[in-house]
Coordinates of C-alpha atoms (C1' of nucleotides) in Angstrom, one line a residue:
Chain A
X167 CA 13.5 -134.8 -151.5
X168 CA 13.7 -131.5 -149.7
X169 CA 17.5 -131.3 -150.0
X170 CA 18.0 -127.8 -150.2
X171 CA 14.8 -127.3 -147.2
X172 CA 17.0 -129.2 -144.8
X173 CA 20.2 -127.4 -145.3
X174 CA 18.0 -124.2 -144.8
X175 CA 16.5 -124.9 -141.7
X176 CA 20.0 -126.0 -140.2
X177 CA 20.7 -122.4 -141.3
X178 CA 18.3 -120.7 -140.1
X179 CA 18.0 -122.4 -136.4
X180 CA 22.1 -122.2 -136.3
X181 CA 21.4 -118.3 -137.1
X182 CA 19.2 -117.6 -134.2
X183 CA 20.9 -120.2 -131.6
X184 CA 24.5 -118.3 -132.7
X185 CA 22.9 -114.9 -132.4
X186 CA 21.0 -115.7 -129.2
X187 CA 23.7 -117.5 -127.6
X188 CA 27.2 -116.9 -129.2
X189 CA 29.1 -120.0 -130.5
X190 CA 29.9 -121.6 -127.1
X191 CA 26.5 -121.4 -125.8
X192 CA 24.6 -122.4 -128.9
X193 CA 24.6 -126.5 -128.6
X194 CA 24.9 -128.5 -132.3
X195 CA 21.7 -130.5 -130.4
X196 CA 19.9 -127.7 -129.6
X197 CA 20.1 -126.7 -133.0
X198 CA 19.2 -129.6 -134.8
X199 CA 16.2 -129.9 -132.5
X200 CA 15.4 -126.8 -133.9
X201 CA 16.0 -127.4 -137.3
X202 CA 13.8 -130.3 -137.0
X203 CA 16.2 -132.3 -137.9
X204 CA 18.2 -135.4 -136.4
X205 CA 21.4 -134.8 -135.1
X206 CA 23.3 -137.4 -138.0
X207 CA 22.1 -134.3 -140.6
X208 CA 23.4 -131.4 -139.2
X209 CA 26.9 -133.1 -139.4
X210 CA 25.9 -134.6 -143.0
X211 CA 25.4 -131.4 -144.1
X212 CA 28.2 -129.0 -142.3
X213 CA 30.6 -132.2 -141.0
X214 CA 31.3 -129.5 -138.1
X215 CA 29.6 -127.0 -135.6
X216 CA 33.0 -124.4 -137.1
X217 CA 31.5 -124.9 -140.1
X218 CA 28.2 -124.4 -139.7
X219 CA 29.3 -121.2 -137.2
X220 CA 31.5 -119.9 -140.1
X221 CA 28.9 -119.5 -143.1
X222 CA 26.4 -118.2 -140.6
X223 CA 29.1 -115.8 -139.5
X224 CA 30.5 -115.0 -143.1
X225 CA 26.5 -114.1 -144.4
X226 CA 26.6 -111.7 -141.3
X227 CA 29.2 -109.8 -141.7
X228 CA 28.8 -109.3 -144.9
X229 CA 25.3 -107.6 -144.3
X230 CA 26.9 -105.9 -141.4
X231 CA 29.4 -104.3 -144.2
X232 CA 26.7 -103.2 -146.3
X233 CA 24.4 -102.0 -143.6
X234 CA 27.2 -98.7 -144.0
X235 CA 26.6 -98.4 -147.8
X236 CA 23.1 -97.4 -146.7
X237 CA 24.6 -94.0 -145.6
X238 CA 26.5 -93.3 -149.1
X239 CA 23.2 -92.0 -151.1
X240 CA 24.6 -90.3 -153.9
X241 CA 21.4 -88.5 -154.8
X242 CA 21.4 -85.1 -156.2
X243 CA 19.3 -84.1 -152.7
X244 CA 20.7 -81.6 -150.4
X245 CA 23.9 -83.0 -148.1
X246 CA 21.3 -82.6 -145.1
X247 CA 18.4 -84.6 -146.7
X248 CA 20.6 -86.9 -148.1
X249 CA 22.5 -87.5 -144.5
X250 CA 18.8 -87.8 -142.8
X251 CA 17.7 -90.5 -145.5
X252 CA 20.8 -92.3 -144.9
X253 CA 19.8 -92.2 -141.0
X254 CA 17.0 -93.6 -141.5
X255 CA 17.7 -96.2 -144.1
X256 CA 20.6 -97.5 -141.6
X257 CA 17.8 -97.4 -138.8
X258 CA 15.8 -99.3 -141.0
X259 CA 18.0 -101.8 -142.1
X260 CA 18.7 -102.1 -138.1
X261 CA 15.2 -102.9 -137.3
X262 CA 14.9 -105.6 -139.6
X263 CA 18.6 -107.0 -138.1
X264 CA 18.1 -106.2 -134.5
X265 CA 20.8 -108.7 -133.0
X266 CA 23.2 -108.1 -136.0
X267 CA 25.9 -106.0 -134.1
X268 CA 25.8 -107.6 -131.0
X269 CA 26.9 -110.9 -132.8
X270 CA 29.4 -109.4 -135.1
X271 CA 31.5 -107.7 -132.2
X272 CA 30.9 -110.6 -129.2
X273 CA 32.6 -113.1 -131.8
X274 CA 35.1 -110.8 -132.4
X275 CA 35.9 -110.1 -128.7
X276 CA 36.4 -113.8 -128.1
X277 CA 38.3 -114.3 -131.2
X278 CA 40.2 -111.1 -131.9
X279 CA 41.7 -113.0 -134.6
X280 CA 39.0 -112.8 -136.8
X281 CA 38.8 -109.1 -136.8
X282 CA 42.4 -108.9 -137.9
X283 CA 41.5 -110.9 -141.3
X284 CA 39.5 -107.8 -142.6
X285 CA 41.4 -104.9 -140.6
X286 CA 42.9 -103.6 -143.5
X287 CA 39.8 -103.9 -145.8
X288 CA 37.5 -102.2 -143.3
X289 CA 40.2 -99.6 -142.8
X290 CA 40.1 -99.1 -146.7
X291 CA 36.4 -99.5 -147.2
X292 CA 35.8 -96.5 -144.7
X293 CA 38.6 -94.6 -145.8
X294 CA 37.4 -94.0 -149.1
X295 CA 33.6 -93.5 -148.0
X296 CA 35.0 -90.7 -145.8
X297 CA 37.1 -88.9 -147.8
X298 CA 34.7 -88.4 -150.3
X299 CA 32.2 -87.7 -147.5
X300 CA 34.4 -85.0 -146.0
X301 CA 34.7 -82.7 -149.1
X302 CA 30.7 -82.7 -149.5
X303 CA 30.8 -81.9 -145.7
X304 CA 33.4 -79.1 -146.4
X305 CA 31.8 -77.7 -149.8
X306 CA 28.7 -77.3 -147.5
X307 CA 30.9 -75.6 -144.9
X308 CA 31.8 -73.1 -147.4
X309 CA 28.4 -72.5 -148.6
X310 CA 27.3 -71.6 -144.8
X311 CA 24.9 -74.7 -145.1
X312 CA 26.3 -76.7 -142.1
X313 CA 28.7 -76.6 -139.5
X314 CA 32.1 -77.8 -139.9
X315 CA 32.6 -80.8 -138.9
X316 CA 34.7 -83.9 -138.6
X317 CA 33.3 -86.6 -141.2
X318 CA 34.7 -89.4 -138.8
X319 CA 33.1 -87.9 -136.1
X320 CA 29.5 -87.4 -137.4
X321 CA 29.7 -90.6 -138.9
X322 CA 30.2 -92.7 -135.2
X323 CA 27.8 -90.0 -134.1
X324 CA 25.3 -91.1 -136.5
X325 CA 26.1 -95.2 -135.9
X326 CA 26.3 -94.5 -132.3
X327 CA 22.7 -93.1 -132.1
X328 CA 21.5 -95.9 -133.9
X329 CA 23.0 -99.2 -132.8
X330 CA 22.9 -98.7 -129.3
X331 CA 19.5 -98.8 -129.4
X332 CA 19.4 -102.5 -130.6
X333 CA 22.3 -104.3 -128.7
X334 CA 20.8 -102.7 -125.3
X335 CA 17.2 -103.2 -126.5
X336 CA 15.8 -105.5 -123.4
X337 CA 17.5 -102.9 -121.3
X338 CA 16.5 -99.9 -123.2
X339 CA 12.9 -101.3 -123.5
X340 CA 12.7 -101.4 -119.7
X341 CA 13.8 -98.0 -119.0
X342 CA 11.4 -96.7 -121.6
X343 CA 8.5 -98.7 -121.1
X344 CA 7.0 -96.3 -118.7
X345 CA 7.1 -93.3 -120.7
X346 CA 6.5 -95.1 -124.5
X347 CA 4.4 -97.9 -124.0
X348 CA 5.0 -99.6 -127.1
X349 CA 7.8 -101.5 -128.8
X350 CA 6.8 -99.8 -132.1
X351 CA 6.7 -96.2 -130.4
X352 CA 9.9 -96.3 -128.6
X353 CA 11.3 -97.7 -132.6
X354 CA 9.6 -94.7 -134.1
X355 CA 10.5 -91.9 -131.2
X356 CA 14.2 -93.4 -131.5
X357 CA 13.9 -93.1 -135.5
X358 CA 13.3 -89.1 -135.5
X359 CA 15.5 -88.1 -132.3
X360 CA 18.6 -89.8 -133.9
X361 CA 18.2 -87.8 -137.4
X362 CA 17.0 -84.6 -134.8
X363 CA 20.2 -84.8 -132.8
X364 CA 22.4 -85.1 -136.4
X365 CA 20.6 -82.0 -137.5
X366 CA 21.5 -79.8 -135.0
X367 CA 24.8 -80.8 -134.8
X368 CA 25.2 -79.8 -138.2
X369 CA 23.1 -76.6 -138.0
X370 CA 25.3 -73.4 -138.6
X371 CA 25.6 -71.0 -136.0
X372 CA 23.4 -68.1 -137.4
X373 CA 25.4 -65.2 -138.0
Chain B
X58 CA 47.6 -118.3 -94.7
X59 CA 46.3 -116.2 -97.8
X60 CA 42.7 -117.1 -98.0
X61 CA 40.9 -113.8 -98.6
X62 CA 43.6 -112.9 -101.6
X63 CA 43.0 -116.6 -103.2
X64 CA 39.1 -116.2 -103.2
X65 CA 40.1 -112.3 -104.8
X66 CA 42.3 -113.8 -106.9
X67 CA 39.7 -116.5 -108.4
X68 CA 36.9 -113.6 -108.2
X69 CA 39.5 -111.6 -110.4
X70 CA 40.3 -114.1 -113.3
X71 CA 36.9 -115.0 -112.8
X72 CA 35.7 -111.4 -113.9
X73 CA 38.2 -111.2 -116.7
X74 CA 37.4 -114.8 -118.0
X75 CA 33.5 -114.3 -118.1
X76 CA 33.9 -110.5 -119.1
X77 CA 35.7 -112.1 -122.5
X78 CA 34.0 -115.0 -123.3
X79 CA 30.7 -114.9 -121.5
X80 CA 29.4 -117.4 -119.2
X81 CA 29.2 -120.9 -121.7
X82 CA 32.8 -119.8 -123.3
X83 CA 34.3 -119.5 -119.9
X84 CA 35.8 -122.6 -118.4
X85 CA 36.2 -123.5 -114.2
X86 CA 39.5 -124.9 -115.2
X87 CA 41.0 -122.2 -117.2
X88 CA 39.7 -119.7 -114.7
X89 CA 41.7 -121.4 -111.7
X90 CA 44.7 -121.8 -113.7
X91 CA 44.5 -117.7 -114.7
X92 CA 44.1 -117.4 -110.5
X93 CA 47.2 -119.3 -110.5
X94 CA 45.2 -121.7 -108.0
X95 CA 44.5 -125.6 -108.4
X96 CA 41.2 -126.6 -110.1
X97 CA 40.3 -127.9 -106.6
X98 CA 40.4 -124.3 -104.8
X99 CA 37.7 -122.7 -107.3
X100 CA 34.9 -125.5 -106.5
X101 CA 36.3 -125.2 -102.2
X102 CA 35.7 -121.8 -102.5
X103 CA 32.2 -121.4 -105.0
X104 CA 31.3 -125.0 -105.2
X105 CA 29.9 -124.0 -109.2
X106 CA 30.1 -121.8 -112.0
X107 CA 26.9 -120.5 -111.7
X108 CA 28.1 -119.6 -108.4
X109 CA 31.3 -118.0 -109.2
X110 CA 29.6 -116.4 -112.0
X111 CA 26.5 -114.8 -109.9
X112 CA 29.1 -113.6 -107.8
X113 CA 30.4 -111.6 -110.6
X114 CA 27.5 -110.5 -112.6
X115 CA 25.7 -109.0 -109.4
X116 CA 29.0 -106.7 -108.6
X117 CA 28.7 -105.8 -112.4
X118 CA 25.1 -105.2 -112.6
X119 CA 25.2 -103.1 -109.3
X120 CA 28.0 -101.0 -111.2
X121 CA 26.3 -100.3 -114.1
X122 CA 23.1 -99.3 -112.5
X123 CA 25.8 -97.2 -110.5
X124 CA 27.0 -95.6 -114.2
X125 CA 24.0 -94.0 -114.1
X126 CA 24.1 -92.1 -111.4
X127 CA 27.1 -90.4 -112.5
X128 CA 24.5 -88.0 -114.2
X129 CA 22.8 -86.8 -111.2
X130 CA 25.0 -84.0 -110.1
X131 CA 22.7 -81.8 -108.3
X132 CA 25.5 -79.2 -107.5
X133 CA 24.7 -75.6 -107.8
X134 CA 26.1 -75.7 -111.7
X135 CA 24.0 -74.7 -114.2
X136 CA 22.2 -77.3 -116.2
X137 CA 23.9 -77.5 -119.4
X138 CA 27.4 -77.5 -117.4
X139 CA 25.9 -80.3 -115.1
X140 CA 24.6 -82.3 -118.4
X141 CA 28.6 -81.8 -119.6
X142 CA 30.1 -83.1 -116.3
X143 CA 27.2 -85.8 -116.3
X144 CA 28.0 -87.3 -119.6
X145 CA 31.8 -86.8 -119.4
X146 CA 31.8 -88.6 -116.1
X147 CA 29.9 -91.7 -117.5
X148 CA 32.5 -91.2 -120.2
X149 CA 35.6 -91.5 -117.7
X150 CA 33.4 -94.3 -115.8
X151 CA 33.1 -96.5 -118.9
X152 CA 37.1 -95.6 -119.8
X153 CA 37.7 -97.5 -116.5
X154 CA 35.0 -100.2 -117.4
X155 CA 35.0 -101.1 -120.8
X156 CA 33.6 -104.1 -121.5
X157 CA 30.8 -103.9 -118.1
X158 CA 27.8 -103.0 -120.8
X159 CA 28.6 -106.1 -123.2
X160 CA 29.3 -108.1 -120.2
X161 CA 26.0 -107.2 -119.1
X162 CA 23.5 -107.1 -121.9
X163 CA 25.1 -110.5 -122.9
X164 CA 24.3 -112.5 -120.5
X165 CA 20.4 -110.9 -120.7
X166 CA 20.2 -112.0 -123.9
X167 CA 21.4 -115.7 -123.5
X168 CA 19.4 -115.6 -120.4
X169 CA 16.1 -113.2 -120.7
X170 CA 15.0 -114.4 -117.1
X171 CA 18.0 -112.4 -115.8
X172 CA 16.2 -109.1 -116.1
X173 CA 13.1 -109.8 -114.9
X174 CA 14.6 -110.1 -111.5
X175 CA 15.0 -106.2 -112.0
X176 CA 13.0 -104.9 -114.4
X177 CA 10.8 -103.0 -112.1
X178 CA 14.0 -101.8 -110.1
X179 CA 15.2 -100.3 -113.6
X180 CA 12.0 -98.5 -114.0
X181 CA 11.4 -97.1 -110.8
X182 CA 14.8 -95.8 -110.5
X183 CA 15.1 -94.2 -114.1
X184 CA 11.9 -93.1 -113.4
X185 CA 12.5 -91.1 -110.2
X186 CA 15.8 -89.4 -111.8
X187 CA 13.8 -88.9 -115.3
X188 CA 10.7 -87.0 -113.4
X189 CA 13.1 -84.9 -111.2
X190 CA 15.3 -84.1 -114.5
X191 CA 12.6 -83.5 -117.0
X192 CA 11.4 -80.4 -114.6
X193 CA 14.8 -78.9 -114.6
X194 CA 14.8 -79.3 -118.4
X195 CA 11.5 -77.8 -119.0
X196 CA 12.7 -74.6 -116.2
X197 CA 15.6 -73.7 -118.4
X198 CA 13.7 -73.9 -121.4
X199 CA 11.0 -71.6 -120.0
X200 CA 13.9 -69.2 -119.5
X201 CA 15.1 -69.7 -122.9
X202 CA 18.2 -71.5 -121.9
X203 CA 17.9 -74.5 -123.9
X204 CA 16.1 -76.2 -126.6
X205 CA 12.8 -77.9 -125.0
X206 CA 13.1 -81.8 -124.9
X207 CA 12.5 -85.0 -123.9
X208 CA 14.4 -86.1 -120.7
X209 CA 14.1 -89.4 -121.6
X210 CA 15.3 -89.1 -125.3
X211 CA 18.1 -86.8 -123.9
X212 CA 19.5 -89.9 -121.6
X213 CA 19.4 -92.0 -124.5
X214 CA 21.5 -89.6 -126.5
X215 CA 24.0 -89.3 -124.2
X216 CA 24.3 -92.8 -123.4
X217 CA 24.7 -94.2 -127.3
X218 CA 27.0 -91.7 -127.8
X219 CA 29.0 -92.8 -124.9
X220 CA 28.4 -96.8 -124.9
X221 CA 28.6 -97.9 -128.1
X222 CA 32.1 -96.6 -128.4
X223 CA 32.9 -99.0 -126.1
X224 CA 31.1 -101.7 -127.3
X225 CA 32.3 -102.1 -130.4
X226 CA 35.7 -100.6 -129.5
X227 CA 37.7 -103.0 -131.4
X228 CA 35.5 -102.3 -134.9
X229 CA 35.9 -98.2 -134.4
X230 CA 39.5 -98.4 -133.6
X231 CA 40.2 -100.2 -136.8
X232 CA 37.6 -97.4 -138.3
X233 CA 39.6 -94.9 -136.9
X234 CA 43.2 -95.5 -136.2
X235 CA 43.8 -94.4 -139.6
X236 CA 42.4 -90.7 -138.9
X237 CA 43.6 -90.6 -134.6
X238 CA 46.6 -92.9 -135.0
X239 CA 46.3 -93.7 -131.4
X240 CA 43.9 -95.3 -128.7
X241 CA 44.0 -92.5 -126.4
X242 CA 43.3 -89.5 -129.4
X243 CA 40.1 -91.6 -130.5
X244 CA 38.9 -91.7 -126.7
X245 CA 39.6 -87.9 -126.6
X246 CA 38.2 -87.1 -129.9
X247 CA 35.0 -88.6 -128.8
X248 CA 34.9 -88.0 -125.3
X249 CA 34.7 -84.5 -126.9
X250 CA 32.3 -84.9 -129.4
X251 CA 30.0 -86.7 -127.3
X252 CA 29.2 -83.6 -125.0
X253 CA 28.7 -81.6 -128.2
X254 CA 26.5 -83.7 -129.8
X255 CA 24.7 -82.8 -126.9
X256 CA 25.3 -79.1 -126.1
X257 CA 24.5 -78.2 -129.5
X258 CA 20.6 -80.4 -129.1
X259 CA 20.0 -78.1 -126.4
X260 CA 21.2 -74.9 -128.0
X261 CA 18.1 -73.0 -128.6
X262 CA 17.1 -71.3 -131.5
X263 CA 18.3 -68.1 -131.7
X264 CA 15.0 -65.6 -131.3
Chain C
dA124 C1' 17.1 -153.0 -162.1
dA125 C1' 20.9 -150.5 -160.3
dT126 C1' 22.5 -146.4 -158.3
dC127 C1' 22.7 -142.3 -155.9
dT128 C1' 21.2 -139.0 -152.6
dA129 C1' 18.7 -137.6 -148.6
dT130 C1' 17.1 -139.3 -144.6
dT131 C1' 16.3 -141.8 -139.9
dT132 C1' 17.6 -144.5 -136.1
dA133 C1' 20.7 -146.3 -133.1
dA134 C1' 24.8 -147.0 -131.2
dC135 C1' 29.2 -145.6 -130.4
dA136 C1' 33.8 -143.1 -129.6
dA137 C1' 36.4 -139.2 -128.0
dT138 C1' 36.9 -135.5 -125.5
dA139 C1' 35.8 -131.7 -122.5
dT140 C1' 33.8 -130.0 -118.5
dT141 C1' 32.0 -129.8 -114.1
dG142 C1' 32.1 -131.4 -109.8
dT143 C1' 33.7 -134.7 -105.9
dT144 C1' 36.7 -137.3 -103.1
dT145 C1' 40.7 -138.7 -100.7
dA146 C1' 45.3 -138.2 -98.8
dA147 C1' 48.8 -135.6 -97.7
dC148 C1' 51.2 -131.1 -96.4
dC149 C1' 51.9 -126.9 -93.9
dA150 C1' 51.3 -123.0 -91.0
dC151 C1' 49.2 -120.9 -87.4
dA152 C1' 46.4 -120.7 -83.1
dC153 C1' 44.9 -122.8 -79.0
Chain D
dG99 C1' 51.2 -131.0 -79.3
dT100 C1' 46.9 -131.0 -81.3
dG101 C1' 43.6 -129.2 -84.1
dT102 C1' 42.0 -126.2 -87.7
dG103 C1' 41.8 -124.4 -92.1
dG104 C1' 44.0 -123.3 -96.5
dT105 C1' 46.4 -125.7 -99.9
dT106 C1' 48.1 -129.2 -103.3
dA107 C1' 47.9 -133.4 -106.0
dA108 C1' 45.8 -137.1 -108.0
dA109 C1' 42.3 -139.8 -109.1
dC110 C1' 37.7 -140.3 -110.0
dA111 C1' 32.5 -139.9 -111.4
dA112 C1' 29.0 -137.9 -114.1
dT113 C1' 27.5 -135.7 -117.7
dA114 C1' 27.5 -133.0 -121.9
dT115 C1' 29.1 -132.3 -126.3
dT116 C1' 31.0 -133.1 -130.6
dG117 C1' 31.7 -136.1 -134.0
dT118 C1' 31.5 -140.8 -136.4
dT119 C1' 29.7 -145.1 -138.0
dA120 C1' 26.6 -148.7 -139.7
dA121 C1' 22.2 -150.3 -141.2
dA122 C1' 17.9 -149.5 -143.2
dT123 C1' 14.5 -146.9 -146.0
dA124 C1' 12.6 -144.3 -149.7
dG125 C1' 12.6 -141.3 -153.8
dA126 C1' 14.7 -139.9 -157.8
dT127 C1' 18.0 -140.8 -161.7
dT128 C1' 20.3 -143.5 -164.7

DNA sequence: AATCTATTTAACAATATTGTTTAACCACAC
DNA sequence: GTGTGGTTAAACAATATTGTTAAATAGATT
């Protein structure tokens, strides 16, 4: 008995039919077609397709939550070296979750309701990330390392740079087709400009 | 006899109703009853969804690829001062049309065929306005006005900075409501920022 | 051997959704 | 007045979709 192998592959072919599709375009048929499994299974296993949506939905938000904790490196490198690793890590972990926004946000638009379940935790979550981030941001100020700067705003700065990149990707990829070629070279051009356009927003004015 | 403002008014819940919930979450029926017509009138009028819903997406696409445009002000200006108006106008432009690059990019991704249809339409058009604005970039640089760059990677900027905002409004208001208190202080706030994110990538080093 | 769980097949029920048709109504134009 | 086109209402057909059920099989567990 592959009991476990069966509820994965529901899993995994729910995943990509949600993320591809959203919850009213994926099809409980579709996806047990693509499980490889019969139709009878899928509801065996998750009795509905809310059900099924939910744990896929759960599993991503949760990464989506975490994907932040990439930026908060508490290293003993320099704020500016520890911003651009946390660029880059976040860029990373974007890469290997390309679709991960986009699903988190449409589901949320057609069900504001969920959003307002973790409202408060988010606020929290953030709040305490950027209040710590703000004093390092200051100190560095006052040392004359950075400009001073808004931790809020460099941190949507930062996000913005690197998510739109991934829920406009077919769109993106067609602009910069032309000019990049690859896939992998438009990943790795987008990679540096992103911590580059951080960097100089946080250079000081010389004196 | 009303007839042109009960086809608006189905084109107009029609819009709102796909612009939430996509094309598979949007329903015929729910749509006439938001256009405060009978069932009947939406299939007399468009005869299907895919109808009604082409309708829509076409005025939608045609706007976005209008966004754009917003960044070609070849007034008399100098550049950095057009690049602020540029980006400040896509800013206002999205404002007005807040859910257009969701709307959009959803339905790609659900239906990949969609952009094909103008994929080479995207590339020659970016491409014209990219060649033209790459030259003025690289003339101010040679007179040490700004930093030299990448038109391309400059677009980008300026776009993810603008876009995602707007894309994932609903997460980075509950991000930020804390710190702005209201909707229209975070629009300002970033509206703000955005251009100088931007200004201060093409400061130039100081000699 | 008896039992339990995972599994398939097949049929079925319930509902939602899209789309059509028909009959009737009303206002305006000719 | 007659006809035309927009409109409503109601019923209907066709299909898709979700979800359930029953019967049979096979492996593993007891």
């Amino acid at each position: 008995m592959e009991s476990s192998n069966t509820e994965q592959n529901i899993l995994q072919a729910a995943e990509r039919e949600f993320l591809d599709k959203g919850f009213a375009g994926a099809k409980t048929t579709s996806i047990a077609a693509a499980a490889g499994v019969t139709h009878t299974m899928l509801h065996y296993y998750f009795r509905t397709k809310e059900n099924l949506f939910n744990k896929v939905y759960e599993q991503k938000v949760a990464l989506l939550a975490h994907s932040v904790s990439g930026f908060m490196l508490d290293s003993k490198l320099s704020l500016r070296l520890r911003i651009q690793r946390g660029i880059e890590a976040h860029f990373d972990f974007l890469s290997a979750n390309p679709d991960l926004p986009r699903f988190v946000i449409n589901e949320i638009i057609s069900n504001p309701q969920r959003l307002q379940n973790f409202r408060e935790t988010i606020a929290m979550a953030t709040g305490a990330f950027l209040q710590h981030f703000q004093e390092d941001l200051d100190e560095a100020a006052d040392r004359g390392e950075i400009r001073r700067i808004c931790a809020l705003n460099l941190l949507l700065d930062a996000v913005s740079l690197n998510v739109f990149l991934f829920i406009m990707f077919p769109i993106a990829e067609a602009v910069t087709l032309p000019v990049y070629g690859t896939r992998e070279a438009l990943l790795a051009a987008r990679r540096t400009e992103n911590v580059q356009v951080i960097l100089y927003r946080l250079l000081p004015n010389l004196p």
